[in-house]
Short mmCIF file of C-alpha atoms in Angstrom, two decimals:
data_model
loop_
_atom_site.label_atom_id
_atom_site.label_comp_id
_atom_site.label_asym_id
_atom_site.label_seq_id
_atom_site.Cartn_x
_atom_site.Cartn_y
_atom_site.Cartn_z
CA UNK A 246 0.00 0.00 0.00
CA UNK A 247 1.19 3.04 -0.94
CA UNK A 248 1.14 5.86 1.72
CA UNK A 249 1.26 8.77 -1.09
CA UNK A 250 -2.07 8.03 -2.70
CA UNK A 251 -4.97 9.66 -0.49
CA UNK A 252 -4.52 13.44 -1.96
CA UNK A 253 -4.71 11.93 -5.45
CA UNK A 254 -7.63 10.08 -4.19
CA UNK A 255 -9.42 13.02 -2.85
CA UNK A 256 -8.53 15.59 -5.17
CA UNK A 257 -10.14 13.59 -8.00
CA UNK A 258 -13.07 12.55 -6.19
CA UNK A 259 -13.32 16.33 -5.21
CA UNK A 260 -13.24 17.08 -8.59
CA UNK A 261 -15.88 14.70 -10.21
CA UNK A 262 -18.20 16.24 -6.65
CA UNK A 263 -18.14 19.64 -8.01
CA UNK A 264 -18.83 18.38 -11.67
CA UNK A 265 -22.31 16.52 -10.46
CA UNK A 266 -23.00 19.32 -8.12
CA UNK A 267 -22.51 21.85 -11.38
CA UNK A 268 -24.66 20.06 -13.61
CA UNK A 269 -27.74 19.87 -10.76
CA UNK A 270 -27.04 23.17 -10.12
CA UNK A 271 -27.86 24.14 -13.59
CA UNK A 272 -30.44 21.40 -13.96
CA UNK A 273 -32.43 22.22 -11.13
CA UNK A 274 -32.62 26.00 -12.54
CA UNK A 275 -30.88 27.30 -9.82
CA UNK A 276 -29.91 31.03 -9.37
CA UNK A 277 -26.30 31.86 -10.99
CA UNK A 278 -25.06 33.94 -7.91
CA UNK A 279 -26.46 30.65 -5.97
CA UNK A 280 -24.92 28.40 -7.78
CA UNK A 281 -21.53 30.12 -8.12
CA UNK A 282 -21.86 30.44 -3.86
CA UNK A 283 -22.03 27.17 -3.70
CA UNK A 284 -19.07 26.33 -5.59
CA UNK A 285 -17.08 28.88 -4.35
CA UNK A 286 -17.31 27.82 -0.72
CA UNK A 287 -16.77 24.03 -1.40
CA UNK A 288 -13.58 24.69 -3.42
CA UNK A 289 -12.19 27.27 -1.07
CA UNK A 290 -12.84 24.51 1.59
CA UNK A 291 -11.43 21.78 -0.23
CA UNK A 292 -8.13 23.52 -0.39
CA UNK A 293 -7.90 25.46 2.41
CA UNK A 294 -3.88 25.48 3.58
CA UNK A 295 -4.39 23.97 6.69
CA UNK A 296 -6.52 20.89 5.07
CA UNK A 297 -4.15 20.70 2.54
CA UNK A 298 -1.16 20.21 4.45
CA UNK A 299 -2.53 17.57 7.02
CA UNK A 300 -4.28 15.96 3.50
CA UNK A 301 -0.65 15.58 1.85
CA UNK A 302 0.81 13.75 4.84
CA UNK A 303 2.31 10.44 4.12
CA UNK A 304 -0.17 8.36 5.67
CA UNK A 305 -2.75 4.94 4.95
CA UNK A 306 -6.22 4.68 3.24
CA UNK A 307 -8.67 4.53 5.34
CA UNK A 308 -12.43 3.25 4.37
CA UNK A 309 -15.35 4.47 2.15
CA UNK A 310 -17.73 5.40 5.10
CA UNK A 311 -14.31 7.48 6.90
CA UNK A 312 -13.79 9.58 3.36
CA UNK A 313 -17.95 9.36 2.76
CA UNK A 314 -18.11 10.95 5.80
CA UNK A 315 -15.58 14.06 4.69
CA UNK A 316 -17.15 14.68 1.58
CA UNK A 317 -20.76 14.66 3.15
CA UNK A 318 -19.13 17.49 5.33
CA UNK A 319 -17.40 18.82 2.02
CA UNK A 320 -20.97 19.10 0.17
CA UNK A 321 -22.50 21.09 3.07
CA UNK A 322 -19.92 23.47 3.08
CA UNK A 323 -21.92 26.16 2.08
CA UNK A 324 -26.30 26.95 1.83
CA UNK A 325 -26.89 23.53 -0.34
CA UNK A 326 -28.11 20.74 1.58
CA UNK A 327 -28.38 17.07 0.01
CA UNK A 328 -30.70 14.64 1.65
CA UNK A 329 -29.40 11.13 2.48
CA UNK A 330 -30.19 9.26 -0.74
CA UNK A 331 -28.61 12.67 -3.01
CA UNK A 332 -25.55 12.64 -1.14
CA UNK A 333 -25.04 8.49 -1.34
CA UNK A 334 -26.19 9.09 -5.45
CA UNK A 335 -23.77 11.80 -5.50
CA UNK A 336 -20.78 9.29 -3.99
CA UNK A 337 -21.53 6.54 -6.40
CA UNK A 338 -20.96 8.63 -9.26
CA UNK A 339 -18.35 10.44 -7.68
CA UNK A 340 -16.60 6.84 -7.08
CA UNK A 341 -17.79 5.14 -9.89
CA UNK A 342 -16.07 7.57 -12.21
CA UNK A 343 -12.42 7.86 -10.90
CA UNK A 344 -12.28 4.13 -10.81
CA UNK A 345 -13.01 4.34 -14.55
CA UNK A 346 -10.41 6.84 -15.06
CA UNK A 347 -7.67 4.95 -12.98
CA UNK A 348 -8.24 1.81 -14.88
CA UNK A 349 -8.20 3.63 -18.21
CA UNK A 350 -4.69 4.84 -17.39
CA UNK A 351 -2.65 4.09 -20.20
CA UNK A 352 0.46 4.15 -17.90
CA UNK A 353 0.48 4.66 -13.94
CA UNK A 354 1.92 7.81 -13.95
CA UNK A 355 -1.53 9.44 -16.02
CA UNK A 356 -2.98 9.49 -12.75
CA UNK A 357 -1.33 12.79 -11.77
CA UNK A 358 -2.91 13.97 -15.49
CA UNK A 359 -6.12 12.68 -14.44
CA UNK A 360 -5.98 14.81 -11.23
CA UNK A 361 -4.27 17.95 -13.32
CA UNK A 362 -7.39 17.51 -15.91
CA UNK A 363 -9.66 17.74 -12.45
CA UNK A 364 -7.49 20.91 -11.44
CA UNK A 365 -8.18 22.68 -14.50
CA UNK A 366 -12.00 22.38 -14.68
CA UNK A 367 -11.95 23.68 -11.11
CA UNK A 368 -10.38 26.35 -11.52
CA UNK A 369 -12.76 27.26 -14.92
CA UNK A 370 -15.63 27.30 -11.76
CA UNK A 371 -13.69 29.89 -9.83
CA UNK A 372 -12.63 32.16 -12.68
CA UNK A 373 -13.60 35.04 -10.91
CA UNK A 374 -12.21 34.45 -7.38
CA UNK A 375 -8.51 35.62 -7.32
CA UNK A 376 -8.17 34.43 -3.81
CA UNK A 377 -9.67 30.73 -4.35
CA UNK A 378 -7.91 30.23 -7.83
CA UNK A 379 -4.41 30.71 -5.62
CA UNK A 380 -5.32 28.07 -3.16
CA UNK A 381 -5.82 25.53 -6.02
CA UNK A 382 -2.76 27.11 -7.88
CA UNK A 383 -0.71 26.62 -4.27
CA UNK A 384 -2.50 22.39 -4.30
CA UNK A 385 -0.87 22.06 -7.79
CA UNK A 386 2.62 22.81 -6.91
CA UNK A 387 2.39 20.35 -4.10
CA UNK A 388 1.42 18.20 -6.22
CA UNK A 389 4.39 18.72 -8.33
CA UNK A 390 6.46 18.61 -5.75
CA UNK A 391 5.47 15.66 -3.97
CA UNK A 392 4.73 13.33 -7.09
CA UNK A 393 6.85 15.61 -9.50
CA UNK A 394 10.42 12.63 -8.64
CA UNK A 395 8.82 9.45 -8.22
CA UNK A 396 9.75 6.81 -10.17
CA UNK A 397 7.39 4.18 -11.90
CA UNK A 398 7.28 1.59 -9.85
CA UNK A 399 5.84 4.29 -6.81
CA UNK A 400 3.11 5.24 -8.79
CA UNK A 401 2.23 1.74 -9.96
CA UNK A 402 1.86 1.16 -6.26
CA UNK A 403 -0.33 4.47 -6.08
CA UNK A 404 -2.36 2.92 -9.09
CA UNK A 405 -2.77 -0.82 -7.11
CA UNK A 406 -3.86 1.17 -3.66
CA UNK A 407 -6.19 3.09 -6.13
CA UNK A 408 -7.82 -0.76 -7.22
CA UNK A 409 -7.69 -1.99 -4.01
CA UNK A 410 -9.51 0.77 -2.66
CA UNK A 411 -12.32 0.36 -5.59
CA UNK A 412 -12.28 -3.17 -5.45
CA UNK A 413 -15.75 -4.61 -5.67
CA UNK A 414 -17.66 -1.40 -6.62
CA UNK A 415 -19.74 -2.52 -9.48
CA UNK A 416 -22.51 0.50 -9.44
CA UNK A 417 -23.93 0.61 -12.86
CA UNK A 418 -23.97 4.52 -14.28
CA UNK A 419 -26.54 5.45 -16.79
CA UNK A 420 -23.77 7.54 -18.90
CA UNK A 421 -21.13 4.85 -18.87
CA UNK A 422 -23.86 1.77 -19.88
CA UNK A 423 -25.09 4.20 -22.78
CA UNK A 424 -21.64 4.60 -23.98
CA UNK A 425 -21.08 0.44 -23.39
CA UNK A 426 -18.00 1.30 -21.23
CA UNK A 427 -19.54 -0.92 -19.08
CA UNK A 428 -21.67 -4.41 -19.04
CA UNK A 429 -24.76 -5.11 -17.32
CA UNK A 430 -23.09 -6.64 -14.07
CA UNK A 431 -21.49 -3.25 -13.50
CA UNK A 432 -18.11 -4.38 -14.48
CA UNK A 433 -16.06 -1.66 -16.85
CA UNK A 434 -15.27 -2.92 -20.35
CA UNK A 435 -11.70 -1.88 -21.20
CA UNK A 436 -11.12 -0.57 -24.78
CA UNK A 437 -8.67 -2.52 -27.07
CA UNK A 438 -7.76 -0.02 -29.43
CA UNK A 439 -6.74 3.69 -29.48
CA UNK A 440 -2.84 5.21 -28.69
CA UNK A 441 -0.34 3.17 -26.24
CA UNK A 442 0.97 4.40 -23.58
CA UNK A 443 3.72 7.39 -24.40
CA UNK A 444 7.23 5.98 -24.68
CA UNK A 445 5.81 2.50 -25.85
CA UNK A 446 5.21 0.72 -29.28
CA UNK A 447 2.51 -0.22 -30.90
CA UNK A 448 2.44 -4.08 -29.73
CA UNK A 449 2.74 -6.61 -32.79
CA UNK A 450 5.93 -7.60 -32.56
CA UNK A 451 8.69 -9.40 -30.59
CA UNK A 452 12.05 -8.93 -30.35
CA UNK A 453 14.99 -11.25 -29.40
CA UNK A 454 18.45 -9.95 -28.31
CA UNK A 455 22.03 -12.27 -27.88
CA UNK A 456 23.70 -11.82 -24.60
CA UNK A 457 25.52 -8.77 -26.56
CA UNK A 458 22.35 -7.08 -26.48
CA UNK A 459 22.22 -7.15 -30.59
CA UNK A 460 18.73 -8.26 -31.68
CA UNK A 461 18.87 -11.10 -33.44
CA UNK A 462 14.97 -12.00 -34.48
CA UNK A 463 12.02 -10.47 -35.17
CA UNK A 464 8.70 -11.85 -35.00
CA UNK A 465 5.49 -10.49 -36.04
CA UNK A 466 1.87 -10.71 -34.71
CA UNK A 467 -1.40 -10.08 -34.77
CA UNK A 468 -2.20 -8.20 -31.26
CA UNK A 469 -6.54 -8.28 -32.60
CA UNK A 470 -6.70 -4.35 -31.49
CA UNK A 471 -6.72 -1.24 -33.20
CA UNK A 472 -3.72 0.74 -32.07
CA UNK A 473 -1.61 3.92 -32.69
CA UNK A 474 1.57 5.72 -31.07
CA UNK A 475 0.90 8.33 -29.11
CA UNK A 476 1.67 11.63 -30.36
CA UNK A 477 2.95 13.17 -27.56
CA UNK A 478 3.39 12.96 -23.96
CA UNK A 479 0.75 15.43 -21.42
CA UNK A 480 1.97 18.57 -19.80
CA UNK A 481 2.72 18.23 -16.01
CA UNK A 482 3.08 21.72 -15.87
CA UNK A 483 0.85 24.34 -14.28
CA UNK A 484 -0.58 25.74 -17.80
CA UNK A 485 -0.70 22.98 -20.59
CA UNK A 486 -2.20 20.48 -22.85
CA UNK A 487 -2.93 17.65 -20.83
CA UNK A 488 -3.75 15.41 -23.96
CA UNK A 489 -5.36 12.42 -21.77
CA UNK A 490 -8.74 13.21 -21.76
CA UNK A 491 -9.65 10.97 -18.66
CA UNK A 492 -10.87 13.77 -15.36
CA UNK A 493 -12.35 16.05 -17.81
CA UNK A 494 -16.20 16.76 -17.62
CA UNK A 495 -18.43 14.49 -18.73
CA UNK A 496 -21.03 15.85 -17.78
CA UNK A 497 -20.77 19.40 -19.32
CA UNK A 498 -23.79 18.28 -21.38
CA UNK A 499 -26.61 18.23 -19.65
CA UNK A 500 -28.31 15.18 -18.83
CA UNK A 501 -29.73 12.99 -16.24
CA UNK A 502 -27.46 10.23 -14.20
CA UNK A 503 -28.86 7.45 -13.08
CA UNK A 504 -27.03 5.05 -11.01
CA UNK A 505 -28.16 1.25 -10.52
CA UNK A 506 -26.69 -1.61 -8.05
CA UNK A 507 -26.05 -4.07 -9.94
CA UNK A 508 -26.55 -7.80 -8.90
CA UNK A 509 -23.05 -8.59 -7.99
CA UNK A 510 -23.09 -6.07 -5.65
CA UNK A 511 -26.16 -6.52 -4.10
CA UNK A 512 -24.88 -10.27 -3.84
CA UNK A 513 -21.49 -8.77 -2.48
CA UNK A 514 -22.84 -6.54 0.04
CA UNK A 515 -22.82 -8.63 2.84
CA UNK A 516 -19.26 -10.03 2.48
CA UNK A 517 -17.60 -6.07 1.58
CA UNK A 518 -19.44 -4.81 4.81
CA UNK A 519 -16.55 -4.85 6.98
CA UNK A 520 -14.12 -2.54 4.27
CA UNK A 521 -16.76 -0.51 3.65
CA UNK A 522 -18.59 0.23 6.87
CA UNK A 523 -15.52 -1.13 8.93
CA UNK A 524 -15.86 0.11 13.05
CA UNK A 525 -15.91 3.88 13.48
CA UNK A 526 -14.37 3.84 16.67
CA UNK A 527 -11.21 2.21 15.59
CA UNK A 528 -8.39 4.86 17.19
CA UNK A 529 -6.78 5.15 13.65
CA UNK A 530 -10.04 6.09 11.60
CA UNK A 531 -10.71 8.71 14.73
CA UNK A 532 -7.04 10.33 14.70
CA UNK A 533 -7.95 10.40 10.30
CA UNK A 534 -11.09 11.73 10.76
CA UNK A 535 -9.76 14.74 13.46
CA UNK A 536 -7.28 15.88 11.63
CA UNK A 537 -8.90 15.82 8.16
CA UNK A 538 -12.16 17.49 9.47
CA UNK A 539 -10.23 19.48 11.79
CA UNK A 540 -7.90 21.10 8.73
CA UNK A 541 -11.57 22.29 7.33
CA UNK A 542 -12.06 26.09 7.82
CA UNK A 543 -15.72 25.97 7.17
CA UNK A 544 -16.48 29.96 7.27
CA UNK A 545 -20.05 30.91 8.66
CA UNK A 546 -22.01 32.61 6.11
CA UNK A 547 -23.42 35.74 6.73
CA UNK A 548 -26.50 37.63 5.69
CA UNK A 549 -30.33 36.59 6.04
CA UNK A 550 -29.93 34.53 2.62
CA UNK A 551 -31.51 30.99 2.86
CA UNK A 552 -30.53 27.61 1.68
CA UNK A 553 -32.01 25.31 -0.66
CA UNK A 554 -32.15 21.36 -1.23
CA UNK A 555 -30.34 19.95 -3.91
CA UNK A 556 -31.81 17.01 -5.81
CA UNK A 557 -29.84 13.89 -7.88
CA UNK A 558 -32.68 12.74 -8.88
CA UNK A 559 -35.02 13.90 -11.36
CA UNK A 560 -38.07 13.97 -8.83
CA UNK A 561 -38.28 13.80 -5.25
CA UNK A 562 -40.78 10.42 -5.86
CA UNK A 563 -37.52 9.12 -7.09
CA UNK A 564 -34.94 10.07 -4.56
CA UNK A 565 -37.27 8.46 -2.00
CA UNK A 566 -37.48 5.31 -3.80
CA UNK A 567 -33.94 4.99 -3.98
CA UNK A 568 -33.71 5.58 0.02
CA UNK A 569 -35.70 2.84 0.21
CA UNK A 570 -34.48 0.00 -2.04
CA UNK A 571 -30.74 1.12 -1.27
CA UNK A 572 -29.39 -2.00 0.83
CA UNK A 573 -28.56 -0.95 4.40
CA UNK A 574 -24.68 -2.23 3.94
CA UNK A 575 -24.13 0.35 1.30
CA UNK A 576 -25.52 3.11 2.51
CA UNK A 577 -23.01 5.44 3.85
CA UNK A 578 -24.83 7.04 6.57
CA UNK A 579 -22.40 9.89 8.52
CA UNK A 580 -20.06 8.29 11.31
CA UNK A 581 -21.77 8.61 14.99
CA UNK A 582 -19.55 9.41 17.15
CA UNK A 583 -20.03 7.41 20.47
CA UNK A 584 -16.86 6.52 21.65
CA UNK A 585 -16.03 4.65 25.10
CA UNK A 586 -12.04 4.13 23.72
CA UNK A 587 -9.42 7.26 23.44
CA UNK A 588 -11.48 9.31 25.45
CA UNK A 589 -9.68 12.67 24.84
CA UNK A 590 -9.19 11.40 20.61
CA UNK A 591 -12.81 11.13 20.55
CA UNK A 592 -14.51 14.24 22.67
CA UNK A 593 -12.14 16.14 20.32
CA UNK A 594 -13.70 14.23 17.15
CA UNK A 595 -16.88 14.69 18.78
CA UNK A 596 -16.27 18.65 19.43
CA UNK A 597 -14.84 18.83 15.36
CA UNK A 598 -18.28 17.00 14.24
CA UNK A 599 -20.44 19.17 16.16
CA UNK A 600 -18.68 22.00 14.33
CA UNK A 601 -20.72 20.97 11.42
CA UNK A 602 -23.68 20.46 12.64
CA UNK A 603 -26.37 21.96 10.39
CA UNK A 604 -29.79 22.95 12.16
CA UNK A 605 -32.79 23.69 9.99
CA UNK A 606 -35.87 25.71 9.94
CA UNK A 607 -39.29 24.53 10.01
CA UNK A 608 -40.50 24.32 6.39
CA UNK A 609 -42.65 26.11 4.50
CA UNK A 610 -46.20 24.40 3.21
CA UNK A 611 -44.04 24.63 -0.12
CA UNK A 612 -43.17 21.73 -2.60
CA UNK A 613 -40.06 20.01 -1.72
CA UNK A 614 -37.91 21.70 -4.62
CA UNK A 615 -38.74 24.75 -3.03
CA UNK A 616 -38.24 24.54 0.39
CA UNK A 617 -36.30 27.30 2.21
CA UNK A 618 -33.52 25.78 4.67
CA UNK A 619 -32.00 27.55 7.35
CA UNK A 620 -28.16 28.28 6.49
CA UNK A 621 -26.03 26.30 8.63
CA UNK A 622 -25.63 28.32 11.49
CA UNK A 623 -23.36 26.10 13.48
CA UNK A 624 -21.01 26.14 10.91
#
């Protein structure tokens, strides 16, 4: 396991967050200055320096439910508020997506591109916020800096803690079935043509060297794919072409995502319970948990404007249903924090949660889409 991969793991799943969130925004019709509020206050808590720093740590993976539980903090960052089946929607498709991207890699290395391509589109949502654009700008040159010497083999390892991590996630996603990326059983279908990785040939043929290193046969064959050379390498620099298109958008057209579980995991839920909903009050998740959620600087918002619920499903009918027929082992309901071990660890944790506590309003006799929520005065 590698102990460098959890920034590249958040930072893309951060990224594909704020591309969902963007297209509901826009879907649900709602209100530009809204909408860019929204945004704004996620990203400029997503890199905030003191998050940042304890995020780039050398340090483990923990589980789904511990990061589940970040990123439910993460989306209610600002006056948006996500009900329970939205927000575990909203992490499917988050996860579902960078596990497409990571296995798509043409070499292990792409990875930093990937999360570079996620950079970029960020910073296209913050165009006009000087201040936010520098604390993303500031996250890139760590990420130069920390990933900018290592050699193949350590980001290989980042790429197998990456798999590991996924490993029996087989949500189907409406986008990715329509485009046959991936089968019925929720299992991604990886493409045999396009260009090889860069620095690599075009496979067909095999080569045979003498102990002088002189090649000495050739033998050609028929590889049953479609591929080309790639024509050049991606830009690891702060301004350039990234060329790998994997991290980018996909859904900067605007249409409905559904997400499905498919039988396999249904069938697999029972036996994945423990990695993904593993105990909360193990010491190590806690001291994760603290210092991640701790590193937040979750500003309180000022001014009488109100909140509003955000929707990932077309109708609310829906997003019940899906609460419904969810199964209980893979539903990522927030961490509780009742802890009788590491006392001081977890009144701290405890203190750091309660931080974020959100307290609504009564509602309105309004429809659901409507609804007025109270902005999150405890945060």
């Amino acid at each position: 396991m590698s102990m460098r991969t959890l920034p590249l793991l958040f930072l893309n799943l951060g990224g594909e967050m704020l591309y969902i969130l963007d297209q509901r925004l826009r879907a649900q019709n709602i209100p530009v200055d809204k909408a860019r509020k929204v945004l704004n206050d996620i990203i400029s808590t997503m890199f905030s320096r003191k998050f940042m720093e304890e995020l780039f740590k050398p340090q483990e993976l923990y589980s789904k439910k511990a990061l589940r539980t970040v990123y439910d903090r993460l989306a209610h960052a600002s006056i948006m508020r996500l009900n329970q089946a939205s927000m575990d929607k909203l992490y499917d498709l988050m996860t579902m997506a960078f596990k497409y991207q990571v296995l798509l890699c043409p070499r292990p290395k792409d990875v930093l591109l990937v999360t570079f391509n996620h950079l970029d589109a960020i910073k296209g949502f913050i165009q006009d916020s000087p201040t936010i654009l520098h604390q993303v700008d500031e996250t890139f040159r760590q990420l130069t800096e920390t990933y900018g010497g290592l050699s193949a083999g350590e980001f290989q390892l980042i790429r197998q803690t990456l798999l590991i991590f996924f490993q029996d996630l087989h949500i189907r996603v409406s986008i990715f079935l329509k485009e046959r990326v991936q089968s019925s059983n929720g299992r991604f279908v990886l493409p045999v043509s396009g260009p090889v990785p860069w620095g690599t040939e075009v496979p067909g043929v095999i080569r045979m060297f003498n102990k002088k290193g002189e090649e000495i046969r050739k033998i050609e064959f028929k590889h049953g794919g479609n591929y080309v050379a790639a024509l050049r390498e991606g830009s690891f620099e702060l301004h350039g072409d990234r060329v790998l298109k994997l991290g980018t958008n996909m859904y900067s057209v605007n249409r409905p995502v559904e997400t499905h579980m498919s039988g396999a995991s249904k069938n697999l839920a029972s036996r994945t319970q423990e990695s993904i909903a593993p105990n909360p009050l193990a010491k190590e998740e806690l001291n994760f948990l603290a210092r991640l959620m701790g590193g937040m600087e979750i500003k309180k918002p000022s001014g009488p404007e109100p909140g509003f619920r955000l929707n990932l499903f077309t109708t609310d009918e829906e997003e019940e249903q899906a609460a419904l027929t969810r199964p209980e082992e893979l539903s990522y309901e927030v961490i509780n924090i009742q802890a009788t071990q590491d006392q001081r660890r977890n009144e701290e944790l405890a203190r750091i949660m309660g931080e974020f506590e959100i307290t609504e309003q009564p509602r309105s006799s309004a429809s659901k889409g409507d609804d007025l929520l109270a902005m999150m005065d405890g945060l």
